Tab-separated table of C-alpha atoms and ligand atoms in Angstrom:
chain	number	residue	atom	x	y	z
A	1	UNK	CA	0.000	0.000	0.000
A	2	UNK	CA	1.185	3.538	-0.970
A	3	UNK	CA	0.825	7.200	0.531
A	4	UNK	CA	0.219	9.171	-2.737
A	5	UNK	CA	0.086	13.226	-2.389
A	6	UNK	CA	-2.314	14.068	-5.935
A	7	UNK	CA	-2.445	17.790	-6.782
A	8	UNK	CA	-5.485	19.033	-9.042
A	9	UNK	CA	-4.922	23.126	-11.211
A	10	UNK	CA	-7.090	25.128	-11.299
A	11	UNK	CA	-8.814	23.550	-14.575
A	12	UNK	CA	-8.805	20.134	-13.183
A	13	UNK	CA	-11.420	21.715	-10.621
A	14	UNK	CA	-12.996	24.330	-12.535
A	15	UNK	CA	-16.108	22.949	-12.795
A	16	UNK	CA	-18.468	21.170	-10.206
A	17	UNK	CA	-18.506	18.497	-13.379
A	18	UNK	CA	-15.093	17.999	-13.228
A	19	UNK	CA	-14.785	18.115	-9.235
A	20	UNK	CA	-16.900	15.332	-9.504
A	21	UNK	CA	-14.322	13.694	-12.257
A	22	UNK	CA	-11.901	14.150	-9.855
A	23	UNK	CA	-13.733	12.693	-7.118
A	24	UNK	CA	-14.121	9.185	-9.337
A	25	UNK	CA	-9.902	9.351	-9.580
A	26	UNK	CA	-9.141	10.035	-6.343
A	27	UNK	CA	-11.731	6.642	-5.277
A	28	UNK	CA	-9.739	4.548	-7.970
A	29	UNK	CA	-6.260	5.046	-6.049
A	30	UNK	CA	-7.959	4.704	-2.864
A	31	UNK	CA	-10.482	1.242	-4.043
A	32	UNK	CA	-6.922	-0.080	-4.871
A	33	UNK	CA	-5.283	0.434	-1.322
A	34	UNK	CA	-3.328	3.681	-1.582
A	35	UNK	CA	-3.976	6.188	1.053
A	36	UNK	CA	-4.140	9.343	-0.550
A	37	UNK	CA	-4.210	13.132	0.533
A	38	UNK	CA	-4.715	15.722	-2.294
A	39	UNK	CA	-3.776	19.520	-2.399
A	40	UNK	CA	-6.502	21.349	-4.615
A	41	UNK	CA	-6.108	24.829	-6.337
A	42	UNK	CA	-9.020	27.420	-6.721
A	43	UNK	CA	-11.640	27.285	-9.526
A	44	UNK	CA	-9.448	28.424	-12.640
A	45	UNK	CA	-9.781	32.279	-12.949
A	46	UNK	CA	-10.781	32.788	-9.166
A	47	UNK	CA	-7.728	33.667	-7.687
A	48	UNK	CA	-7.529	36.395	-10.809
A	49	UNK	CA	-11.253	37.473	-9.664
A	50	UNK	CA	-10.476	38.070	-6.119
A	51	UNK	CA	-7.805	40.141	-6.896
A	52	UNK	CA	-9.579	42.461	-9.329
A	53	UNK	CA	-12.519	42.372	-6.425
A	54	UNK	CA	-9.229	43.924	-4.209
A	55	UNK	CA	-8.274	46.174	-6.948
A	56	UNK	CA	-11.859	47.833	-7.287
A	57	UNK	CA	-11.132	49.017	-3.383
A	58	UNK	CA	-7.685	49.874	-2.706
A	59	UNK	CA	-4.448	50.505	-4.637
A	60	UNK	CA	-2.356	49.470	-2.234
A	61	UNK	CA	-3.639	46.812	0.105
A	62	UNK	CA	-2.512	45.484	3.264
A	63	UNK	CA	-1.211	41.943	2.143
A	64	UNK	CA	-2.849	40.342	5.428
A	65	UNK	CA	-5.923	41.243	3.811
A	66	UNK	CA	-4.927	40.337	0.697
A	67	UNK	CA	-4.320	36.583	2.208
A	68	UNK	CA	-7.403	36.622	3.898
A	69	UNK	CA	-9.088	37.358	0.326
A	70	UNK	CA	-6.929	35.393	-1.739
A	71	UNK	CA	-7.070	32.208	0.699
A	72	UNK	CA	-10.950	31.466	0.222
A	73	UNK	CA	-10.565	30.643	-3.171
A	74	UNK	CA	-8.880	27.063	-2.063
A	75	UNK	CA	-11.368	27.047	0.692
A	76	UNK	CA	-14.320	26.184	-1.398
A	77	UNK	CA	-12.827	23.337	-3.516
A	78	UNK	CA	-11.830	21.360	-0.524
A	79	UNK	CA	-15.415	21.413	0.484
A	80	UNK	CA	-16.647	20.526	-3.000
A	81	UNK	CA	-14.241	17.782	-3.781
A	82	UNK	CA	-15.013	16.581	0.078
A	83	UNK	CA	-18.588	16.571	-0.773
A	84	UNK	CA	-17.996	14.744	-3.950
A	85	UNK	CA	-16.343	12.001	-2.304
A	86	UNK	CA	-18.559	11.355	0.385
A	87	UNK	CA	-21.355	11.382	-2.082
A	88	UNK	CA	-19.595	7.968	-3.985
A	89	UNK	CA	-18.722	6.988	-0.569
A	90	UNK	CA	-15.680	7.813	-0.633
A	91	UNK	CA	-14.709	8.860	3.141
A	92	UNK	CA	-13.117	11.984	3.175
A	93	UNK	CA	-12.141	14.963	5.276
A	94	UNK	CA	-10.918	18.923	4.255
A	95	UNK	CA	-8.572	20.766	5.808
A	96	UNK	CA	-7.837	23.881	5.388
A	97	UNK	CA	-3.785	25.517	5.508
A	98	UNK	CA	-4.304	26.306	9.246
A	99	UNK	CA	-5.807	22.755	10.330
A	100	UNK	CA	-3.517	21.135	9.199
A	101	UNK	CA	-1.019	23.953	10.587
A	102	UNK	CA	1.099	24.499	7.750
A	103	UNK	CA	3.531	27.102	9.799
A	104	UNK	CA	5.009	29.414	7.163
A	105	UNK	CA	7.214	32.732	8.072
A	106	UNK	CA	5.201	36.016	7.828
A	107	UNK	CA	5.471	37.133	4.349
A	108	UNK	CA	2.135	37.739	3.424
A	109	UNK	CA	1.574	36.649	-0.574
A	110	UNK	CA	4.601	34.648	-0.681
A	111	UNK	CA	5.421	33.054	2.578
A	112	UNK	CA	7.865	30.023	2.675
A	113	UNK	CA	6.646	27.030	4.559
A	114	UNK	CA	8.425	26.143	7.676
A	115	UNK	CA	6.878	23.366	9.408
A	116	UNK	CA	4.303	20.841	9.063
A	117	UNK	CA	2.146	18.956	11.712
A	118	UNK	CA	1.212	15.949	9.717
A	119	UNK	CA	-0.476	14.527	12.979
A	120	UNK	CA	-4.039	15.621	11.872
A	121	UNK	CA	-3.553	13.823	8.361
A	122	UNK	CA	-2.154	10.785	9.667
A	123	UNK	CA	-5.058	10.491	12.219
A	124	UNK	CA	-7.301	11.004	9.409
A	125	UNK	CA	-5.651	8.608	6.908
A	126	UNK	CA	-5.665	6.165	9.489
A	127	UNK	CA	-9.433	6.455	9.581
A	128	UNK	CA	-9.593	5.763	7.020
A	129	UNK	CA	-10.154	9.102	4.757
A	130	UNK	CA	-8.963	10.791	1.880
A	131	UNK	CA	-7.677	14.069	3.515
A	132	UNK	CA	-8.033	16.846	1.097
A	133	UNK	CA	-6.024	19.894	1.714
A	134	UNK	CA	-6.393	23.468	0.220
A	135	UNK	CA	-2.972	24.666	-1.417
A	136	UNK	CA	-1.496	28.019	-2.054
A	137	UNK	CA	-1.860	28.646	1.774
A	138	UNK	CA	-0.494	28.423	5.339
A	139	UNK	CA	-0.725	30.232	8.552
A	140	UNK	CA	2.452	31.853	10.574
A	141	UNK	CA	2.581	31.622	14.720
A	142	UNK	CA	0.068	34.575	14.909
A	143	UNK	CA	-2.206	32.420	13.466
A	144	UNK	CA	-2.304	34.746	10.110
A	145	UNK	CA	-3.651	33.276	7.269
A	146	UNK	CA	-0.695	33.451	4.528
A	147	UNK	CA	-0.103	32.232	0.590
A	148	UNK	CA	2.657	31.119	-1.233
A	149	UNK	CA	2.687	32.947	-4.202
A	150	UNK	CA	1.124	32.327	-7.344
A	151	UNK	CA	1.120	28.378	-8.543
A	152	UNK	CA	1.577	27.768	-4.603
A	153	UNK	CA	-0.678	24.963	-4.415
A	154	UNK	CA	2.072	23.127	-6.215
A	155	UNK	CA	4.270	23.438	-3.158
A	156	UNK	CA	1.855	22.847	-0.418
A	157	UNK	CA	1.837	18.861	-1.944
A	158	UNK	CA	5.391	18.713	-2.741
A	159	UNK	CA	6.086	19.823	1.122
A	160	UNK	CA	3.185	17.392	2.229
A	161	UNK	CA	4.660	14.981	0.465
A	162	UNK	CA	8.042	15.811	2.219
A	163	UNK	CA	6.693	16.063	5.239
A	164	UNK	CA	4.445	12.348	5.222
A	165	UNK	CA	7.263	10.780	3.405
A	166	UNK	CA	5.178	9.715	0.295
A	167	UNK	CA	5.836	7.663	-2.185
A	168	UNK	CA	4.953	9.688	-4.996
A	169	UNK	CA	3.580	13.357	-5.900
A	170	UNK	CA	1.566	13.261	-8.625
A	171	UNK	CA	0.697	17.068	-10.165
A	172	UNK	CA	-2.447	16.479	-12.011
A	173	UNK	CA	-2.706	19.440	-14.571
A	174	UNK	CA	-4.397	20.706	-17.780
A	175	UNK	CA	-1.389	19.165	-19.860
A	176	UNK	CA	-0.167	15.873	-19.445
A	177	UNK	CA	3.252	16.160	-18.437
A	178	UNK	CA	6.246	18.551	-18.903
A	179	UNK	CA	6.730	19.465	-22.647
A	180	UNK	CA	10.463	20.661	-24.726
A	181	UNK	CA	8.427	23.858	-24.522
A	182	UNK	CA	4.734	25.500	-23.951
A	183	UNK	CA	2.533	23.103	-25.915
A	184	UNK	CA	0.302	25.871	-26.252
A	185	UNK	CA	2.812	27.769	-28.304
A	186	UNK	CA	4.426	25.098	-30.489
A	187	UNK	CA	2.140	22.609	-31.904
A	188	UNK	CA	5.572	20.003	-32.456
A	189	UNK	CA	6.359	20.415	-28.763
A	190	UNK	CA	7.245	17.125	-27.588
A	191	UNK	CA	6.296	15.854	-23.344
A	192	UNK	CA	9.611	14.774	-22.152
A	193	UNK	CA	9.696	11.419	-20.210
A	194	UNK	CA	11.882	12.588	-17.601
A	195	UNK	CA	13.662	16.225	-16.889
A	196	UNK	CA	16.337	16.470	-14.521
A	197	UNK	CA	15.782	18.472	-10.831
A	198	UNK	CA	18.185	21.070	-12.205
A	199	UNK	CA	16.778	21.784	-15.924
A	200	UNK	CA	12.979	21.847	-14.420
A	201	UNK	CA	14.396	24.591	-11.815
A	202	UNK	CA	15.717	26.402	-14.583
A	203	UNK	CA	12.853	25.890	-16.413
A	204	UNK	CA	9.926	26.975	-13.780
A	205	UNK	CA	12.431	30.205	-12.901
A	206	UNK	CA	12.554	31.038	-16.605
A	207	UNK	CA	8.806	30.989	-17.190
A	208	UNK	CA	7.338	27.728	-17.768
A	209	UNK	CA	4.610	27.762	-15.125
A	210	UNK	CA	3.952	24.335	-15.784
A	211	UNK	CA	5.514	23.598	-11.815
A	212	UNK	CA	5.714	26.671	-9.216
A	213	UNK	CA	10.110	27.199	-9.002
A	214	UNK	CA	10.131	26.375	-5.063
A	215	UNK	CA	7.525	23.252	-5.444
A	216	UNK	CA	10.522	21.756	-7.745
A	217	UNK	CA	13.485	23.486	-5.018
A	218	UNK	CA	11.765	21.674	-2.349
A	219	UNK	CA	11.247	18.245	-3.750
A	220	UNK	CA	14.896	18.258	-5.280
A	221	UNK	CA	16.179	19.082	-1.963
A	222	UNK	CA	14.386	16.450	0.085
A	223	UNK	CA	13.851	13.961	-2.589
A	224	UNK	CA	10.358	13.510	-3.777
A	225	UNK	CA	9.389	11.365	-6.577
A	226	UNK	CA	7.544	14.086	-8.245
A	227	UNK	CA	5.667	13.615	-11.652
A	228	UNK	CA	3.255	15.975	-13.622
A	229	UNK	CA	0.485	13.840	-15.101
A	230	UNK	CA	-3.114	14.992	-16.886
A	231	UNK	CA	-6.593	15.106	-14.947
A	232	UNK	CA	-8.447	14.542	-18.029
A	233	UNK	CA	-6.109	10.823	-19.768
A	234	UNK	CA	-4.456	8.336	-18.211
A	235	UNK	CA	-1.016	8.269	-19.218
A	236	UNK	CA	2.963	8.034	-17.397
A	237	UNK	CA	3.463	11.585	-17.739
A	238	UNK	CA	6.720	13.097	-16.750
A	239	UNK	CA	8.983	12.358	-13.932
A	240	UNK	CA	11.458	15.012	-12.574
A	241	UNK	CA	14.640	12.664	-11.660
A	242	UNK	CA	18.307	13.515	-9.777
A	243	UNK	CA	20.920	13.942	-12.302
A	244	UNK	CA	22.265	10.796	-13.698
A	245	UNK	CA	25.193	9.891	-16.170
A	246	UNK	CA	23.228	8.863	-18.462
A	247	UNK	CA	21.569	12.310	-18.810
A	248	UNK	CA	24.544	14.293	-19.197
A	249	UNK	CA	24.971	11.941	-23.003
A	250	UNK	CA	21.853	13.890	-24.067
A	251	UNK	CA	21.528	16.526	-26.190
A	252	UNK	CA	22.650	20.478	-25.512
A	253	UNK	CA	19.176	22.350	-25.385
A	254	UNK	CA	16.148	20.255	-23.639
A	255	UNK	CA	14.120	22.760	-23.599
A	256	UNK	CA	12.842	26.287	-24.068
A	257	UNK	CA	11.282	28.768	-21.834
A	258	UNK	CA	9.780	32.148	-21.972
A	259	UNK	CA	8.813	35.356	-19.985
A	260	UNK	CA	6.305	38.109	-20.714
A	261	UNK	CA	6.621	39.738	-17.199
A	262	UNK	CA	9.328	41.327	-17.170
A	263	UNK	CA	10.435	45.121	-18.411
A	264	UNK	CA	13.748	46.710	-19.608
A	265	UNK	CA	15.142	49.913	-18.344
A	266	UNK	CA	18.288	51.918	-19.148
A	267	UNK	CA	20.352	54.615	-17.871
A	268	UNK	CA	22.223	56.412	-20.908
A	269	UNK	CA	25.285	58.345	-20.452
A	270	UNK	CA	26.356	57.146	-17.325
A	271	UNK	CA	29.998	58.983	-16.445
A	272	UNK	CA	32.123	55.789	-16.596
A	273	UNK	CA	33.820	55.757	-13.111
A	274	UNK	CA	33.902	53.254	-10.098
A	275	UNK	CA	30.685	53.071	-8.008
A	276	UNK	CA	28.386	53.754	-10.510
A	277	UNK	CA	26.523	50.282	-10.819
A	278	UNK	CA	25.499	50.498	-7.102
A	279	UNK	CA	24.402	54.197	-7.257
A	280	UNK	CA	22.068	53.093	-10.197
A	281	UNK	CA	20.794	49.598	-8.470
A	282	UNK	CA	20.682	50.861	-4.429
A	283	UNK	CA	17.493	52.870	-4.666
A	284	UNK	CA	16.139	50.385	-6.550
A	285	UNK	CA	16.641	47.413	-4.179
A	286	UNK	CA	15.948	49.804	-1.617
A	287	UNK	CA	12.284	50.343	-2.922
A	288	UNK	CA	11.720	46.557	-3.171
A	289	UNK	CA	12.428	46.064	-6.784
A	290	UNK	CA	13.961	42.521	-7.786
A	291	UNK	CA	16.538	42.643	-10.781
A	292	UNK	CA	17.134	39.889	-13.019
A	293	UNK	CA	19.494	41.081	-15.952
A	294	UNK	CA	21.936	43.339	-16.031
A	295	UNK	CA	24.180	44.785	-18.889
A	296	UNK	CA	26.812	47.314	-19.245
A	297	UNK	CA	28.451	48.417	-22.103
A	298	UNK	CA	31.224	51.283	-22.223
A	299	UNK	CA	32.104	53.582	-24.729
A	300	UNK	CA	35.019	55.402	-25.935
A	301	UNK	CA	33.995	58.756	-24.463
A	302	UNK	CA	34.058	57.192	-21.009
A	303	UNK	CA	30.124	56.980	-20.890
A	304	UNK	CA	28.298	54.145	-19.913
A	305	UNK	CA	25.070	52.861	-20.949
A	306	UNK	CA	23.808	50.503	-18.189
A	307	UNK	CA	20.627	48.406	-18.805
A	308	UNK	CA	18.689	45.806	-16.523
A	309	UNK	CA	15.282	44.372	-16.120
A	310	UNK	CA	12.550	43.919	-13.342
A	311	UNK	CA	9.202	42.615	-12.874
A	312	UNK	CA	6.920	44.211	-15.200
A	313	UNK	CA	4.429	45.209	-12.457
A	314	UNK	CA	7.814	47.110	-10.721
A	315	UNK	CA	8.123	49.159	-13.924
A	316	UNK	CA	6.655	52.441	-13.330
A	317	UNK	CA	8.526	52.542	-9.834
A	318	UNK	CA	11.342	51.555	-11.204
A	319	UNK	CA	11.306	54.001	-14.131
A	320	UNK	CA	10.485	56.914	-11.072
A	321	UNK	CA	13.385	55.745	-9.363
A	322	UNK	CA	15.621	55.668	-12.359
A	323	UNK	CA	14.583	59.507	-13.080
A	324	UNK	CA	15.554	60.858	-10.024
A	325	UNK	CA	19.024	58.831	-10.091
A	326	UNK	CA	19.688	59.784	-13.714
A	327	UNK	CA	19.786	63.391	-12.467
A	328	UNK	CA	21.990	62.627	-9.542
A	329	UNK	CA	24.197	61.118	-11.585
A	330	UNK	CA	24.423	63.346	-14.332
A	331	UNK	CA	23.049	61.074	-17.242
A	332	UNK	CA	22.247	62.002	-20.174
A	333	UNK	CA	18.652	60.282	-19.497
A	334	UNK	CA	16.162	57.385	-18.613
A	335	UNK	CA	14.591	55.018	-20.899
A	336	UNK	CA	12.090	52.284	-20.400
A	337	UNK	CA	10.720	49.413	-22.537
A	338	UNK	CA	7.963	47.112	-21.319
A	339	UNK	CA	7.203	45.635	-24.528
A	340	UNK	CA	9.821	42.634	-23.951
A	341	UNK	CA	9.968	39.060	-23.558
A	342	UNK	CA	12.653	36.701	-22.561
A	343	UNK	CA	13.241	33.564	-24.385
A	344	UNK	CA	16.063	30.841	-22.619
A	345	UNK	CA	17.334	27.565	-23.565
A	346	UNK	CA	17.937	25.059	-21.210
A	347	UNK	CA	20.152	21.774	-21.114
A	348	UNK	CA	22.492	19.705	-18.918
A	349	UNK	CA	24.014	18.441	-21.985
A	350	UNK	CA	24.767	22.368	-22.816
A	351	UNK	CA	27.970	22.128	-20.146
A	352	UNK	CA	29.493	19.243	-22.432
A	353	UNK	CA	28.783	21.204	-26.268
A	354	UNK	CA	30.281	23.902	-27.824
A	355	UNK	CA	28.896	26.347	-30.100
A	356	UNK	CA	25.282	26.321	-28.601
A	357	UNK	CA	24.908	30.043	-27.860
A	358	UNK	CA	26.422	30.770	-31.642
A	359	UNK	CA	23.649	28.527	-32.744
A	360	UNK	CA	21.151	30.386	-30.830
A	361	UNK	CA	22.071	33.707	-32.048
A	362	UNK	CA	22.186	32.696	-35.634
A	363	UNK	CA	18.652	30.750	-35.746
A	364	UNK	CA	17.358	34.099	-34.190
A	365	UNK	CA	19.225	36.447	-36.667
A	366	UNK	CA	18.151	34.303	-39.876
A	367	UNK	CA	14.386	35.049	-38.871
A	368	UNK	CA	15.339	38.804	-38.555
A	369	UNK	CA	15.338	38.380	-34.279
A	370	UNK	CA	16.916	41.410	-33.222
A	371	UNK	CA	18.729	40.570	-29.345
A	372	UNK	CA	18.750	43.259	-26.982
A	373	UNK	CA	20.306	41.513	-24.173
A	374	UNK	CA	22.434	38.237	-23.337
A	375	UNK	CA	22.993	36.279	-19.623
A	376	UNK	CA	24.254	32.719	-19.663
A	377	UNK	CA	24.747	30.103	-17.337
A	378	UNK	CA	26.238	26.753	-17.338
A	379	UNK	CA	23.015	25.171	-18.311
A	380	UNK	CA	20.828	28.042	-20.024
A	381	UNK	CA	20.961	31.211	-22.392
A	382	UNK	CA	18.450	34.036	-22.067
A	383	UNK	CA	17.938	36.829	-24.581
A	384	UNK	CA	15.773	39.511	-24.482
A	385	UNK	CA	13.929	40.268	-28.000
A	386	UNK	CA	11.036	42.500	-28.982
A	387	UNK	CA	7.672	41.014	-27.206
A	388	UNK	CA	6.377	40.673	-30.718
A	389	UNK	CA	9.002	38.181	-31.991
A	390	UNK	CA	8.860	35.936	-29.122
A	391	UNK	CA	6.711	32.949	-30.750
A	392	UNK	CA	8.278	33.126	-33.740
A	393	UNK	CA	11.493	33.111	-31.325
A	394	UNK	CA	10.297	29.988	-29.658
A	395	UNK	CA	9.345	27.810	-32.700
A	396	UNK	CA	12.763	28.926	-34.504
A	397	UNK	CA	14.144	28.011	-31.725
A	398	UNK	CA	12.597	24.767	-31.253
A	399	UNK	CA	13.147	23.610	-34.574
A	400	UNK	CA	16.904	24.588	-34.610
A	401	UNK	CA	17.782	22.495	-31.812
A	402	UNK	CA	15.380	19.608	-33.311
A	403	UNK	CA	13.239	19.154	-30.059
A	404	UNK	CA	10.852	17.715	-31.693
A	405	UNK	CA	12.571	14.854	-32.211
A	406	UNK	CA	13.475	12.372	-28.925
A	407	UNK	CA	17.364	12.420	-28.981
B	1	ADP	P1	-2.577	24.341	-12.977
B	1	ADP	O1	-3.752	25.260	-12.904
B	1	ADP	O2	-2.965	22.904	-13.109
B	1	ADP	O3	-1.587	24.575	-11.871
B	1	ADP	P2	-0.913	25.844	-14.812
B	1	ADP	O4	-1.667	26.704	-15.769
B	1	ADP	O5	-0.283	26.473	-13.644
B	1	ADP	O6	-1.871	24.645	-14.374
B	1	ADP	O7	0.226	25.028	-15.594
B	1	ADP	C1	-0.084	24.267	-16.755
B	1	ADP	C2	0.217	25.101	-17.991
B	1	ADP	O8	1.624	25.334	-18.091
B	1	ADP	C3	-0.110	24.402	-19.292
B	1	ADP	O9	-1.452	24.611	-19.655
B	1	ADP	C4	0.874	25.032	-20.284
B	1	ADP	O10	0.255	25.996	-21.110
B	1	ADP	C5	1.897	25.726	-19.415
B	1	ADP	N1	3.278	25.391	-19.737
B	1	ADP	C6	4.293	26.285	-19.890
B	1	ADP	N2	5.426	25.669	-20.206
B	1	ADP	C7	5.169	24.346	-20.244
B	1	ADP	C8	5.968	23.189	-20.509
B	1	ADP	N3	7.259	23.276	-20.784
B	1	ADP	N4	5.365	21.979	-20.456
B	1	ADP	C9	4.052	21.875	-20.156
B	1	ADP	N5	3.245	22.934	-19.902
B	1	ADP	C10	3.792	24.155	-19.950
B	2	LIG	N1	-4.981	29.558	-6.705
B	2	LIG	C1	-3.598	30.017	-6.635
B	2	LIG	C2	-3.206	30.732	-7.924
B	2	LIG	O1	-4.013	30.859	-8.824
B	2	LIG	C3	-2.638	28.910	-6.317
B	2	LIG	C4	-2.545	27.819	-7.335
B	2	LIG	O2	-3.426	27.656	-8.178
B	2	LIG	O3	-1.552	27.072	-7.302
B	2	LIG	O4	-2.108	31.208	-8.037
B	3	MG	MG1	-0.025	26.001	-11.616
């Protein structure tokens, strides 16, 4: 007999229909002995609706409230899919984040989780139950409700799973398994039968919200079998494994991810002289503002131009921010771009070939791909392109490093 920790998205429950669907799966695992607990999202879009409802009242508000709001959403499909158990007699139990007490620190709207009590599940699995558990959410020693960010219900089952030891956690989504790329994007995008801890990190950080970046942290770091399967066909779906020999023999690129959230900004005519880069990036750290690129290129007249990008929600802050230090500094001036995307390829096998980035750069200047910006890693490339070019980016991209095709 197995303990099996079954996530269902936000479509997998988006309908009382498919609750119910959902229901009849969870019984099959549990008619053939496995005890089971499953994490459940919202309804798809009602996260997004109870943050517009927030947005109608305040610019600005208090993120304890905004938990509070943003909580209930998980709230009502661990009483549905409950319900729908019982009702095929299927014993069951919900819990919500704070009985099971999920303890997470106190960063409201994206809190990390430090402790879990299993004792309530296990005393409900013994029973006998399916225990069904609302993701996304937690509660810190005030007793506050809190959330994990957005996709957080993925982590809540990884770090059950952790926590009950299980045997496997199974991500039930709207596509069944992790593709070479967005399926919804490239039609030849092929699901991968396994993707290593690493390249799936890469690949959730760079974009592909297929997994939530610290559900696939936390079950590389304490070892859980995790595997993203479909809700609506059976099928083996794909497993995220350690690193193994075997995968380092496989090709350079794996797989392709992309980023519509961030924006570009640039200080031009920055006096070249030491110092400089923290002048321009302390105000905006101190404001909040996360930076993910960065680029500086110097000139011959001892003038900088100094680029980076940030969230694209940060932008008009960060553009503010950027005005006021382009006049301290003396720069010539301040320029923004939000219509960017980021494109990356990712690949283990990258570390062992040469000529990959070359490769990159040419497939994306043969379809006229102008790059505004380059970082690398040893197992991915980003560049930043105009957001209009980015599919055509991706399927170039795809088809120059033959993903189609199982290597
Ligand atoms: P859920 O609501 O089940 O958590 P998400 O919308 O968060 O589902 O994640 C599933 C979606 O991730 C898919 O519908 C797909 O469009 C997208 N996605 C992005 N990159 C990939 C990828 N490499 N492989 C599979 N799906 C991907
Ligand atoms: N409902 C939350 C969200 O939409 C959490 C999740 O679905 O994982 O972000
Ligand atoms: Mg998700």
């Amino acid at each position: 007999m197995a303990l099996i920790v079954q996530k269902y998205g936000g479509t997998s429950v988006g309908t009382t229909e498919r609750i119910q669907a959902v229901a009849e799966k969870v019984k099959k695992f549990r008619d053939s002995g496995d005890d089971v607990v499953v994490v459940v999202s919202a309804m798809s879009g009602e996260t997004n609706r109870l943050i517009s409802l927030a947005d109608a009242i305040s610019k600005d508000p208090v993120p304890r409230e905004m938990d509070v709001l943003v909580s209930t959403g998980e709230q009502v499909t661990i009483a549905l899919l409950s319900m729908a158990l019982q009702q095929i007699d299927c014993d069951a139990m919900s819990m919500t984040g704070g009985q099971v007490r999920i303890l997470t620190d106190q960063s409201h709207m994206k809190a990390r989780i430090q402790d879990i009590d299993e004792s309530r599940m296990r005393e409900a699995l013994s029973a006998g139950k399916v225990v069904v558990v609302a993701g996304f959410q937690g509660v810190d020693e005030d007793h506050n409700i809190t959330t994990l960010g957005r996709g957080g219900s993925d982590t809540t089952a990884v770090a059950l799973a952790a926590a009950l030891k299980a045997d496997e956690c199974q991500i039930y989504t709207d596509v069944d398994g992790v593709y070479t790329t967005d399926p919804r994007v490239v039609d030849s995008a092929r699901r991968m039968e396994k993707v290593t801890f690493e390249e799936m990190i890469e690949m959730a950080s760079l974009g592909s919200k297929v997994l939530q970046i610290r559900a696939v942290e936390f079950a590389g770091k304490y070892s859980v079998p995790l595997r993203v399967l479909s809700s609506f066909e059976d099928g083996p779906g794909t497993l995220i494994t350690i690193d193994s020999e075997e995968n380092m023999e496989q090709a350079a690129v794996s797989g392709i991810a992309f980023n519509r959230d961030e924006a570009k900004l640039t200080l031009v005519g920055v006096p070249d002289i030491p110092g400089v880069a923290s002048k321009i990036l302390r105000p905006i750290s101190d404001k909040n503002i996360e930076v993910d690129m960065i680029v500086q290129n110097v000139g011959l007249d001892k003038k900088t131009d100094f680029t980076f990008t940030v969230h694209r929600n940060d932008y008009k802050k960060a553009k503010a921010v950027l005005e006021e230090v382009c006049e301290k500094l003396g720069a010539e001036r301040a320029a923004g771009d939000n219509d960017i995307a980021k494109v990356s390829i990712v690949g283990v096998g990258m570390r062992s070939h040469a000529g990959v980035a070359t490769k990159m750069f040419e497939a994306l200047s043969d379809e006229g791909i102008n790059i505004q910006m380059i970082s690398t890693s040893e197992i991915k490339i980003s560049v930043v392109i105009d957001e209009k070019y980015l599919e055509l980016a991706v399927r170039t991209l795809h088809g120059a490093f033959d993903l189609a095709q199982e290597h």
